[in-house]
Amino acid sequence: MIQVGSHGLLFHWPGKASETPDRASEKAGQALEKTAGAGRASEKAAEAGVATEVAAGTGRASGTAGDAGLVTGVAASAGRAPGTAGEVGRELAGPVVLMAHIDVVPAVGEWVHPPFEGVVADGVVWGRGTLDCKGSLAAICQAVEDLLADGFVPARDVWLSFGCDEEVSGDAARLAVEELHRRGVRPWFVLDEGGAVAYDAFPGVPKPMAVIGVTEKGVTSLELRVDGNGGHASTPAKFGPTVRLARAITRLDRAPMRAAAPDATVELLKRAAPHARPPIRYALTAGVRNRALLTRLLLAAGPEAAAMVRTTFAVTTLSGSPALNVIAGTATAGVNIRILVGDTVDGVIRHVRRVIKDPQVQIRVLSAGEPSPSAPLDDAFALLTAVTEERFPEAVTSPYVMMAATDARYFTRICDRVYRFTPFEMTKKQRESIHANDENITIAAYEKGVAWYSALLRRLGKFDR
């Protein structure tokens, strides 16, 4: 085990491709070792709220960082970096990285069950993180534990990367990438949280959609600021800081960036169209043949659909006067921007300056993130699709553009195939509980997720590059 950042964790499970003759007959469990600090890191992570109980078919619960520490450890082997080319089984040299994050957002609002007690009631596990994303972390760990107990050795090396600060855009995932890069690890593919087996995901499509993220929007935050003299509210000067800022916000809201349907969005709707009910089926079928028409249809379908084809600007924070009878000397607004694939941070900032058209409105970049490169729909995606169709035959599997930001974006530095998928069945109400109250997962959905990860690990040698 390698600790990255404060409590981020990296584990390595050597596969058949990296075995040497001396190790070929060793059992997988004997090839694994833990560092002395694993217990201490696990205890701290558990204190942070990692221990979400997830009932499994074996009658036990997994999901604490302590469980993760027992799953696997860093295996040193023959003085070389595991997962690099030039090893035994060159064609399977690229390892696989499975990701999740330990941390969660705060629990707000009224909950049916306490958010940090992992209550299991009527076949449902309730608690913060059951879906985002300690549930998938526990499912990964349980799948690996079960395979180890069976003496299974994967065809490829497997790395487990568990971040500790994803929800606050921390450094753990970036540090994990730096560590893998230092070791010369170049993954075949990386899989992080993301899409799900989503019910009621698309209007008029009764089948669940198993959506696998092949890219994600970039996230950039700006501050708009206007300074003035301030003063007493009884003698306001014309066009003060708050009014000037309000005009800038209104101009930005009225002038969106150009819209265009990315390839992944077109492919998503192409795969959904045959399963849609009329007249939506006819509209989608026509739309996927004409990208401009499809873009217009999605823009007219509401804010969620429009976000699939456009960079979005959300004014999220406002600050002005500290009192009702005081004119603000400074007024600020925070703008959260989700950048569509094909747009850039520089292009977004130019757009903001051009639209606001006011040199007295200062624009400061608080953070900047480009959209992630699109992962190819090649053999790695075919493997994810095959396992999904096997475990969830009723679902329509498709690529898509993920709207939210994940730790996966950092891994594009060392891997071209970065995907985002959580193999859990989720209703619309469950998806809405993510970052909200009453987050929950059914035991049946969790068990199917464990089976999905197990099937994926067993099939790593069947889709060779």
Short mmCIF file of C-alpha atoms in Angstrom, two decimals:
data_model
loop_
_atom_site.label_atom_id
_atom_site.label_comp_id
_atom_site.label_asym_id
_atom_site.label_seq_id
_atom_site.Cartn_x
_atom_site.Cartn_y
_atom_site.Cartn_z
CA MET A 1 0.00 0.00 0.00
CA ILE A 2 1.13 3.53 -0.78
CA GLN A 3 -0.34 6.51 1.05
CA VAL A 4 -0.75 9.56 -1.19
CA GLY A 5 -1.69 12.94 0.20
CA SER A 6 -3.22 12.92 3.68
CA HIS A 7 -5.18 9.66 3.40
CA GLY A 8 -5.29 8.73 -0.28
CA LEU A 9 -4.43 5.09 -0.93
CA LEU A 10 -2.84 3.16 -3.80
CA PHE A 11 -2.81 -0.65 -3.91
CA HIS A 12 -1.19 -2.97 -6.44
CA TRP A 13 -2.41 -6.47 -7.34
CA PRO A 14 0.16 -8.19 -9.61
CA GLY A 15 -1.32 -10.04 -12.57
CA LYS A 16 -0.11 -13.00 -14.61
CA ALA A 17 1.58 -10.71 -17.12
CA SER A 18 4.05 -9.51 -14.48
CA GLU A 19 4.86 -12.85 -12.88
CA THR A 20 8.46 -14.08 -13.01
CA PRO A 21 9.26 -17.79 -13.08
CA ASP A 22 10.07 -17.67 -9.37
CA ARG A 23 6.70 -16.20 -8.61
CA ALA A 24 4.56 -18.05 -11.14
CA SER A 25 3.53 -20.73 -8.67
CA GLU A 26 2.87 -18.40 -5.77
CA LYS A 27 -0.66 -17.82 -4.67
CA ALA A 28 -2.01 -14.32 -5.22
CA GLY A 29 -2.51 -13.77 -1.52
CA GLN A 30 1.11 -14.65 -0.75
CA ALA A 31 2.30 -12.14 -3.36
CA LEU A 32 0.72 -9.25 -1.49
CA GLU A 33 2.18 -7.30 1.37
CA LYS A 34 1.12 -4.30 3.38
CA THR A 35 3.24 -1.47 4.60
CA ALA A 36 3.56 -0.89 8.34
CA GLY A 37 1.60 2.32 8.07
CA ALA A 38 -1.48 0.73 6.54
CA GLY A 39 -3.25 0.31 9.85
CA ARG A 40 -2.64 3.89 10.92
CA ALA A 41 -3.86 5.27 7.60
CA SER A 42 -6.92 3.03 7.75
CA GLU A 43 -7.81 4.16 11.27
CA LYS A 44 -7.62 7.81 10.27
CA ALA A 45 -9.70 7.21 7.16
CA ALA A 46 -12.28 5.32 9.19
CA GLU A 47 -12.49 8.24 11.59
CA ALA A 48 -13.27 10.44 8.60
CA GLY A 49 -16.44 8.45 8.02
CA VAL A 50 -15.30 5.69 5.70
CA ALA A 51 -17.09 2.89 7.51
CA THR A 52 -20.33 2.74 5.57
CA GLU A 53 -21.83 -0.70 6.05
CA VAL A 54 -22.86 -2.42 2.85
CA ALA A 55 -24.55 -5.75 3.31
CA ALA A 56 -23.34 -8.32 0.80
CA GLY A 57 -24.45 -11.77 -0.25
CA THR A 58 -21.80 -13.31 1.97
CA GLY A 59 -23.54 -11.92 5.03
CA ARG A 60 -20.75 -9.48 5.88
CA ALA A 61 -20.16 -5.82 5.26
CA SER A 62 -17.26 -4.21 3.45
CA GLY A 63 -16.31 -0.63 2.91
CA THR A 64 -13.97 0.62 5.59
CA ALA A 65 -10.51 1.72 4.72
CA GLY A 66 -9.38 -1.06 7.01
CA ASP A 67 -11.11 -3.53 4.71
CA ALA A 68 -9.31 -1.93 1.78
CA GLY A 69 -6.00 -2.38 3.57
CA LEU A 70 -6.71 -6.09 3.88
CA VAL A 71 -7.60 -6.44 0.23
CA THR A 72 -4.20 -5.96 -1.32
CA GLY A 73 -0.84 -4.29 -0.93
CA VAL A 74 2.03 -3.01 -2.98
CA ALA A 75 4.02 -5.91 -4.37
CA ALA A 76 7.66 -5.31 -5.10
CA SER A 77 8.85 -7.46 -7.95
CA ALA A 78 12.28 -7.98 -9.46
CA GLY A 79 13.32 -4.35 -9.21
CA ARG A 80 11.09 -3.10 -12.01
CA ALA A 81 7.99 -0.96 -12.19
CA PRO A 82 4.92 -3.18 -12.49
CA GLY A 83 2.74 -2.54 -15.46
CA THR A 84 5.48 -1.38 -17.80
CA ALA A 85 6.29 -2.83 -21.20
CA GLY A 86 9.08 -5.33 -21.66
CA GLU A 87 7.72 -7.83 -19.11
CA VAL A 88 6.46 -11.37 -19.42
CA GLY A 89 3.22 -11.16 -21.41
CA ARG A 90 4.05 -7.95 -23.26
CA GLU A 91 0.65 -7.87 -24.95
CA LEU A 92 -1.00 -7.65 -21.51
CA ALA A 93 1.56 -5.31 -20.00
CA GLY A 94 -0.83 -2.38 -19.55
CA PRO A 95 -2.44 -2.58 -16.11
CA VAL A 96 -5.94 -1.51 -15.16
CA VAL A 97 -6.70 1.15 -12.55
CA LEU A 98 -9.97 1.01 -10.60
CA MET A 99 -10.83 4.19 -8.73
CA ALA A 100 -13.15 5.47 -6.03
CA HIS A 101 -12.97 8.12 -3.33
CA ILE A 102 -13.28 7.81 0.43
CA ASP A 103 -14.52 11.30 1.27
CA VAL A 104 -18.09 12.53 1.11
CA VAL A 105 -19.94 15.83 1.14
CA PRO A 106 -21.66 17.04 4.33
CA ALA A 107 -25.07 15.63 5.20
CA VAL A 108 -27.74 18.31 5.16
CA GLY A 109 -31.51 18.35 5.55
CA GLU A 110 -33.79 15.85 7.22
CA TRP A 111 -32.91 12.17 6.74
CA VAL A 112 -35.11 9.10 7.11
CA HIS A 113 -32.15 7.42 8.85
CA PRO A 114 -29.01 9.01 10.36
CA PRO A 115 -26.61 9.70 7.46
CA PHE A 116 -23.49 8.21 9.07
CA GLU A 117 -24.80 5.07 10.72
CA GLY A 118 -25.12 2.84 7.64
CA VAL A 119 -28.61 1.71 8.58
CA VAL A 120 -29.83 -1.37 6.70
CA ALA A 121 -33.64 -1.47 6.53
CA ASP A 122 -36.00 -3.35 4.23
CA GLY A 123 -33.24 -4.33 1.82
CA VAL A 124 -31.81 -0.82 1.54
CA VAL A 125 -28.57 0.67 2.90
CA TRP A 126 -29.02 4.30 3.96
CA GLY A 127 -26.18 6.76 4.40
CA ARG A 128 -24.01 9.47 2.98
CA GLY A 129 -21.66 7.98 0.40
CA THR A 130 -23.66 4.86 -0.44
CA LEU A 131 -23.79 6.06 -4.05
CA ASP A 132 -21.06 8.72 -4.09
CA CYS A 133 -18.99 6.82 -3.74
CA LYS A 134 -18.14 4.56 -0.79
CA GLY A 135 -20.56 2.02 -2.23
CA SER A 136 -18.40 1.50 -5.30
CA LEU A 137 -15.25 1.56 -3.17
CA ALA A 138 -16.67 -1.23 -1.02
CA ALA A 139 -17.84 -3.17 -4.08
CA ILE A 140 -14.37 -2.99 -5.66
CA CYS A 141 -12.74 -4.18 -2.44
CA GLN A 142 -15.21 -7.01 -1.96
CA ALA A 143 -14.83 -8.20 -5.54
CA VAL A 144 -11.03 -8.28 -5.13
CA GLU A 145 -11.26 -10.02 -1.74
CA ASP A 146 -13.56 -12.69 -3.13
CA LEU A 147 -11.29 -13.34 -6.10
CA LEU A 148 -8.24 -13.55 -3.84
CA ALA A 149 -10.05 -16.06 -1.67
CA ASP A 150 -10.60 -18.16 -4.79
CA GLY A 151 -6.90 -18.01 -5.65
CA PHE A 152 -7.59 -15.98 -8.76
CA VAL A 153 -4.78 -14.02 -10.44
CA PRO A 154 -5.84 -11.37 -12.99
CA ALA A 155 -4.44 -11.43 -16.51
CA ARG A 156 -3.11 -7.91 -16.00
CA ASP A 157 -1.77 -5.96 -13.07
CA VAL A 158 -4.54 -4.14 -11.22
CA TRP A 159 -4.09 -0.90 -9.31
CA LEU A 160 -6.67 0.42 -6.87
CA SER A 161 -6.62 4.19 -6.37
CA PHE A 162 -8.78 5.55 -3.57
CA GLY A 163 -8.76 9.32 -3.15
CA CYS A 164 -9.49 11.15 0.07
CA ASP A 165 -10.37 14.66 -1.12
CA GLU A 166 -12.28 14.37 -4.40
CA GLU A 167 -15.24 16.39 -3.16
CA VAL A 168 -13.03 19.41 -2.46
CA SER A 169 -10.88 19.08 -5.61
CA GLY A 170 -7.88 18.06 -3.54
CA ASP A 171 -4.48 16.69 -4.47
CA ALA A 172 -4.71 12.96 -3.65
CA ALA A 173 -5.58 11.80 -7.18
CA ARG A 174 -2.98 14.06 -8.74
CA LEU A 175 -0.37 12.70 -6.34
CA ALA A 176 -1.43 9.14 -7.18
CA VAL A 177 -0.87 9.91 -10.86
CA GLU A 178 2.55 11.34 -10.07
CA GLU A 179 3.46 8.18 -8.15
CA LEU A 180 2.33 5.89 -10.99
CA HIS A 181 4.15 8.05 -13.51
CA ARG A 182 7.31 7.88 -11.40
CA ARG A 183 7.03 4.08 -11.44
CA GLY A 184 6.60 4.02 -15.20
CA VAL A 185 3.03 2.72 -15.04
CA ARG A 186 1.06 3.30 -18.24
CA PRO A 187 -2.47 1.86 -17.76
CA TRP A 188 -4.46 0.10 -20.45
CA PHE A 189 -7.54 1.81 -19.05
CA VAL A 190 -8.70 3.65 -15.93
CA LEU A 191 -12.20 3.34 -14.48
CA ASP A 192 -13.61 5.82 -11.99
CA GLU A 193 -17.07 6.71 -10.70
CA GLY A 194 -19.42 8.27 -13.20
CA GLY A 195 -22.46 7.07 -15.09
CA ALA A 196 -24.74 4.38 -13.73
CA VAL A 197 -27.44 1.94 -14.79
CA ALA A 198 -29.94 4.76 -14.73
CA TYR A 199 -33.69 4.27 -14.76
CA ASP A 200 -35.90 7.09 -16.09
CA ALA A 201 -32.78 8.67 -17.51
CA PHE A 202 -34.24 9.89 -20.79
CA PRO A 203 -37.83 10.97 -21.54
CA GLY A 204 -39.68 8.43 -23.60
CA VAL A 205 -37.05 5.69 -23.18
CA PRO A 206 -38.44 3.02 -20.83
CA LYS A 207 -35.25 0.95 -20.72
CA PRO A 208 -32.52 1.83 -18.22
CA MET A 209 -29.47 3.50 -19.74
CA ALA A 210 -26.05 2.18 -18.66
CA VAL A 211 -24.00 5.26 -19.48
CA ILE A 212 -20.20 5.12 -19.44
CA GLY A 213 -18.48 8.49 -19.32
CA VAL A 214 -15.77 8.83 -21.98
CA THR A 215 -15.02 12.45 -21.14
CA GLU A 216 -16.08 15.11 -18.68
CA LYS A 217 -16.62 18.81 -18.85
CA GLY A 218 -13.89 21.11 -17.65
CA VAL A 219 -14.55 23.16 -14.52
CA THR A 220 -13.46 26.77 -14.27
CA SER A 221 -14.41 29.35 -11.67
CA LEU A 222 -14.24 33.13 -12.13
CA GLU A 223 -14.76 36.09 -9.85
CA LEU A 224 -16.37 39.23 -11.25
CA ARG A 225 -15.52 42.29 -9.18
CA VAL A 226 -16.52 45.96 -9.30
CA ASP A 227 -15.01 48.54 -6.95
CA GLY A 228 -16.52 51.91 -6.05
CA ASN A 229 -16.68 54.54 -3.33
CA GLY A 230 -19.51 53.15 -1.23
CA GLY A 231 -21.33 55.48 1.13
CA HIS A 232 -24.65 56.03 2.85
CA ALA A 233 -27.71 54.52 1.23
CA SER A 234 -29.56 57.85 1.45
CA THR A 235 -27.33 59.41 -1.22
CA PRO A 236 -26.66 56.75 -3.86
CA ALA A 237 -24.48 57.60 -6.83
CA LYS A 238 -25.69 56.53 -10.23
CA PHE A 239 -24.42 53.18 -11.55
CA GLY A 240 -22.66 51.98 -8.42
CA PRO A 241 -20.77 48.68 -8.02
CA THR A 242 -23.85 46.49 -7.46
CA VAL A 243 -25.70 47.91 -10.47
CA ARG A 244 -22.66 47.60 -12.73
CA LEU A 245 -22.11 44.03 -11.55
CA ALA A 246 -25.79 43.21 -12.12
CA ARG A 247 -25.51 44.44 -15.70
CA ALA A 248 -22.45 42.28 -16.28
CA ILE A 249 -24.25 39.22 -14.92
CA THR A 250 -27.31 39.90 -17.07
CA ARG A 251 -25.19 40.32 -20.18
CA LEU A 252 -23.43 37.03 -19.48
CA ASP A 253 -26.72 35.25 -18.91
CA ARG A 254 -28.17 36.51 -22.17
CA ALA A 255 -25.19 35.56 -24.35
CA PRO A 256 -24.42 31.83 -24.08
CA MET A 257 -21.56 30.27 -26.01
CA ARG A 258 -22.23 28.42 -29.22
CA ALA A 259 -23.80 24.99 -28.88
CA ALA A 260 -22.72 21.75 -30.55
CA ALA A 261 -23.48 18.12 -29.78
CA PRO A 262 -20.25 16.20 -28.97
CA ASP A 263 -19.65 12.82 -30.56
CA ALA A 264 -20.43 10.98 -27.32
CA THR A 265 -23.79 12.74 -27.02
CA VAL A 266 -24.69 11.85 -30.60
CA GLU A 267 -23.74 8.21 -29.95
CA LEU A 268 -25.79 8.16 -26.73
CA LEU A 269 -28.94 9.32 -28.49
CA LYS A 270 -28.26 7.07 -31.46
CA ARG A 271 -28.26 4.05 -29.15
CA ALA A 272 -31.28 5.29 -27.21
CA ALA A 273 -33.42 6.10 -30.27
CA PRO A 274 -34.50 2.54 -31.19
CA HIS A 275 -35.81 2.03 -27.65
CA ALA A 276 -37.75 5.29 -27.41
CA ARG A 277 -41.50 5.56 -27.74
CA PRO A 278 -43.04 7.54 -30.61
CA PRO A 279 -42.89 10.47 -31.28
CA ILE A 280 -39.59 10.83 -29.38
CA ARG A 281 -38.17 7.91 -31.37
CA TYR A 282 -38.79 9.75 -34.63
CA ALA A 283 -37.27 12.98 -33.32
CA LEU A 284 -34.14 11.22 -32.05
CA THR A 285 -33.74 9.18 -35.22
CA ALA A 286 -33.90 12.35 -37.30
CA GLY A 287 -31.65 14.20 -34.89
CA VAL A 288 -28.77 11.73 -34.91
CA ARG A 289 -28.65 12.06 -38.70
CA ASN A 290 -28.35 15.85 -38.45
CA ARG A 291 -26.12 17.17 -35.67
CA ALA A 292 -27.39 20.74 -36.00
CA LEU A 293 -30.99 19.55 -35.65
CA LEU A 294 -30.06 17.38 -32.67
CA THR A 295 -28.38 20.34 -30.99
CA ARG A 296 -31.51 22.47 -31.42
CA LEU A 297 -33.70 19.69 -30.04
CA LEU A 298 -31.58 19.36 -26.92
CA LEU A 299 -31.44 23.11 -26.37
CA ALA A 300 -35.23 23.18 -26.43
CA ALA A 301 -35.62 20.20 -24.09
CA GLY A 302 -34.69 22.01 -20.87
CA PRO A 303 -31.60 22.92 -18.87
CA GLU A 304 -30.34 19.35 -18.30
CA ALA A 305 -30.49 18.48 -21.99
CA ALA A 306 -29.08 21.87 -22.98
CA ALA A 307 -26.05 21.30 -20.73
CA MET A 308 -25.18 18.29 -22.92
CA VAL A 309 -24.42 20.55 -25.89
CA ARG A 310 -23.18 23.81 -24.41
CA THR A 311 -20.67 25.34 -22.01
CA THR A 312 -22.71 26.58 -19.05
CA PHE A 313 -22.28 29.60 -16.78
CA ALA A 314 -23.81 29.59 -13.30
CA VAL A 315 -23.58 32.65 -11.05
CA THR A 316 -23.35 30.95 -7.67
CA THR A 317 -22.14 33.50 -5.11
CA LEU A 318 -22.86 37.20 -4.65
CA SER A 319 -21.36 39.69 -2.23
CA GLY A 320 -22.04 43.38 -1.73
CA SER A 321 -22.86 45.62 1.16
CA PRO A 322 -22.70 44.32 4.73
CA ALA A 323 -25.84 46.29 5.68
CA LEU A 324 -29.09 47.49 4.09
CA ASN A 325 -28.26 51.14 4.67
CA VAL A 326 -24.71 50.97 3.31
CA ILE A 327 -23.79 51.29 -0.37
CA ALA A 328 -21.35 48.58 -1.36
CA GLY A 329 -17.81 49.75 -1.95
CA THR A 330 -17.11 46.42 -3.66
CA ALA A 331 -19.48 43.95 -5.29
CA THR A 332 -18.42 40.46 -6.38
CA ALA A 333 -19.98 37.48 -8.10
CA GLY A 334 -18.68 33.94 -8.42
CA VAL A 335 -19.25 32.18 -11.72
CA ASN A 336 -18.96 28.40 -12.02
CA ILE A 337 -18.36 27.34 -15.62
CA ARG A 338 -18.65 23.83 -17.05
CA ILE A 339 -16.70 23.75 -20.30
CA LEU A 340 -17.95 21.55 -23.11
CA VAL A 341 -15.60 19.30 -25.05
CA GLY A 342 -14.36 21.44 -27.94
CA ASP A 343 -14.27 24.68 -25.96
CA THR A 344 -11.26 25.90 -23.96
CA VAL A 345 -10.56 27.95 -20.84
CA ASP A 346 -8.97 30.71 -22.93
CA GLY A 347 -11.97 30.77 -25.23
CA VAL A 348 -14.35 30.99 -22.28
CA ILE A 349 -12.49 33.93 -20.73
CA ARG A 350 -12.43 35.75 -24.06
CA HIS A 351 -16.17 35.18 -24.35
CA VAL A 352 -16.80 36.58 -20.87
CA ARG A 353 -14.75 39.73 -21.56
CA ARG A 354 -16.40 40.26 -24.93
CA VAL A 355 -19.93 39.81 -23.61
CA ILE A 356 -19.56 41.95 -20.46
CA LYS A 357 -17.90 44.80 -22.42
CA ASP A 358 -16.98 46.76 -19.31
CA PRO A 359 -13.33 47.37 -18.30
CA GLN A 360 -14.48 48.33 -14.80
CA VAL A 361 -15.62 44.76 -14.21
CA GLN A 362 -12.51 42.90 -13.10
CA ILE A 363 -12.34 39.23 -14.09
CA ARG A 364 -10.19 36.97 -11.94
CA VAL A 365 -9.62 33.27 -12.61
CA LEU A 366 -10.02 31.36 -9.34
CA SER A 367 -9.45 27.94 -10.86
CA ALA A 368 -9.17 26.58 -14.37
CA GLY A 369 -9.72 23.13 -15.82
CA GLU A 370 -9.95 22.09 -19.44
CA PRO A 371 -12.40 19.42 -20.63
CA SER A 372 -10.95 15.93 -20.48
CA PRO A 373 -9.86 14.28 -23.74
CA SER A 374 -12.40 11.81 -25.07
CA ALA A 375 -11.50 8.17 -24.50
CA PRO A 376 -11.74 5.94 -27.60
CA LEU A 377 -14.51 3.43 -28.17
CA ASP A 378 -12.03 0.64 -28.80
CA ASP A 379 -11.30 -2.72 -27.17
CA ALA A 380 -11.24 -1.34 -23.62
CA PHE A 381 -14.67 0.25 -24.06
CA ALA A 382 -15.85 -2.95 -25.75
CA LEU A 383 -14.83 -4.88 -22.63
CA LEU A 384 -16.76 -2.51 -20.35
CA THR A 385 -19.75 -2.78 -22.68
CA ALA A 386 -19.59 -6.58 -22.82
CA VAL A 387 -19.46 -6.93 -19.04
CA THR A 388 -22.31 -4.44 -18.63
CA GLU A 389 -24.50 -6.18 -21.20
CA GLU A 390 -23.78 -9.49 -19.49
CA ARG A 391 -24.63 -8.29 -15.97
CA PHE A 392 -27.40 -5.82 -16.93
CA PRO A 393 -28.99 -7.31 -20.08
CA GLU A 394 -32.06 -5.11 -19.82
CA ALA A 395 -30.02 -1.88 -20.10
CA VAL A 396 -28.86 0.06 -23.15
CA THR A 397 -25.12 0.64 -22.79
CA SER A 398 -23.70 3.82 -24.27
CA PRO A 399 -20.92 6.39 -23.98
CA TYR A 400 -21.77 9.85 -22.70
CA VAL A 401 -20.28 13.16 -21.60
CA MET A 402 -20.13 13.45 -17.83
CA MET A 403 -21.28 16.83 -16.55
CA ALA A 404 -19.65 16.66 -13.12
CA ALA A 405 -15.93 16.64 -12.31
CA THR A 406 -14.17 13.51 -11.04
CA ASP A 407 -10.67 12.51 -9.99
CA ALA A 408 -10.46 10.63 -13.30
CA ARG A 409 -9.47 13.82 -15.09
CA TYR A 410 -6.00 13.68 -13.56
CA PHE A 411 -5.35 10.22 -15.00
CA THR A 412 -5.56 11.44 -18.60
CA ARG A 413 -1.92 12.43 -18.09
CA ILE A 414 -0.84 8.78 -18.09
CA CYS A 415 -3.69 7.03 -19.91
CA ASP A 416 -5.69 7.60 -23.09
CA ARG A 417 -8.56 5.37 -21.99
CA VAL A 418 -10.16 6.96 -18.95
CA TYR A 419 -13.77 5.92 -18.33
CA ARG A 420 -16.36 6.81 -15.71
CA PHE A 421 -18.97 4.26 -14.66
CA THR A 422 -20.53 3.11 -11.40
CA PRO A 423 -22.16 -0.31 -11.96
CA PHE A 424 -25.17 0.30 -9.72
CA GLU A 425 -28.80 0.42 -10.71
CA MET A 426 -30.19 3.81 -9.69
CA THR A 427 -33.67 5.25 -9.89
CA LYS A 428 -34.16 8.91 -10.65
CA LYS A 429 -34.98 9.54 -6.98
CA GLN A 430 -31.76 7.84 -5.90
CA ARG A 431 -29.69 9.88 -8.35
CA GLU A 432 -31.30 13.02 -6.96
CA SER A 433 -30.22 11.97 -3.44
CA ILE A 434 -26.53 12.27 -4.37
CA HIS A 435 -25.21 15.34 -2.52
CA ALA A 436 -28.72 15.69 -1.06
CA ASN A 437 -30.58 13.94 1.75
CA ASP A 438 -31.62 10.27 2.04
CA GLU A 439 -28.85 8.86 -0.14
CA ASN A 440 -29.30 5.09 -0.36
CA ILE A 441 -28.60 1.92 -2.32
CA THR A 442 -30.48 -1.35 -2.37
CA ILE A 443 -28.62 -4.46 -1.28
CA ALA A 444 -29.59 -6.09 -4.57
CA ALA A 445 -28.02 -3.23 -6.55
CA TYR A 446 -24.86 -3.39 -4.45
CA GLU A 447 -24.52 -7.15 -4.98
CA LYS A 448 -24.93 -6.67 -8.73
CA GLY A 449 -22.18 -4.06 -8.61
CA VAL A 450 -19.84 -6.49 -6.84
CA ALA A 451 -20.62 -9.10 -9.49
CA TRP A 452 -19.90 -6.54 -12.23
CA TYR A 453 -16.44 -5.71 -10.87
CA SER A 454 -15.70 -9.40 -10.40
CA ALA A 455 -16.70 -10.17 -13.99
CA LEU A 456 -14.56 -7.29 -15.27
CA LEU A 457 -11.49 -8.50 -13.38
CA ARG A 458 -11.98 -12.05 -14.63
CA ARG A 459 -12.14 -10.91 -18.25
CA LEU A 460 -9.12 -8.61 -18.42
CA GLY A 461 -7.25 -11.04 -20.66
CA LYS A 462 -10.01 -11.43 -23.23
CA PHE A 463 -9.68 -8.05 -24.90
CA ASP A 464 -6.01 -7.70 -25.80
CA ARG A 465 -4.52 -4.74 -27.55
#
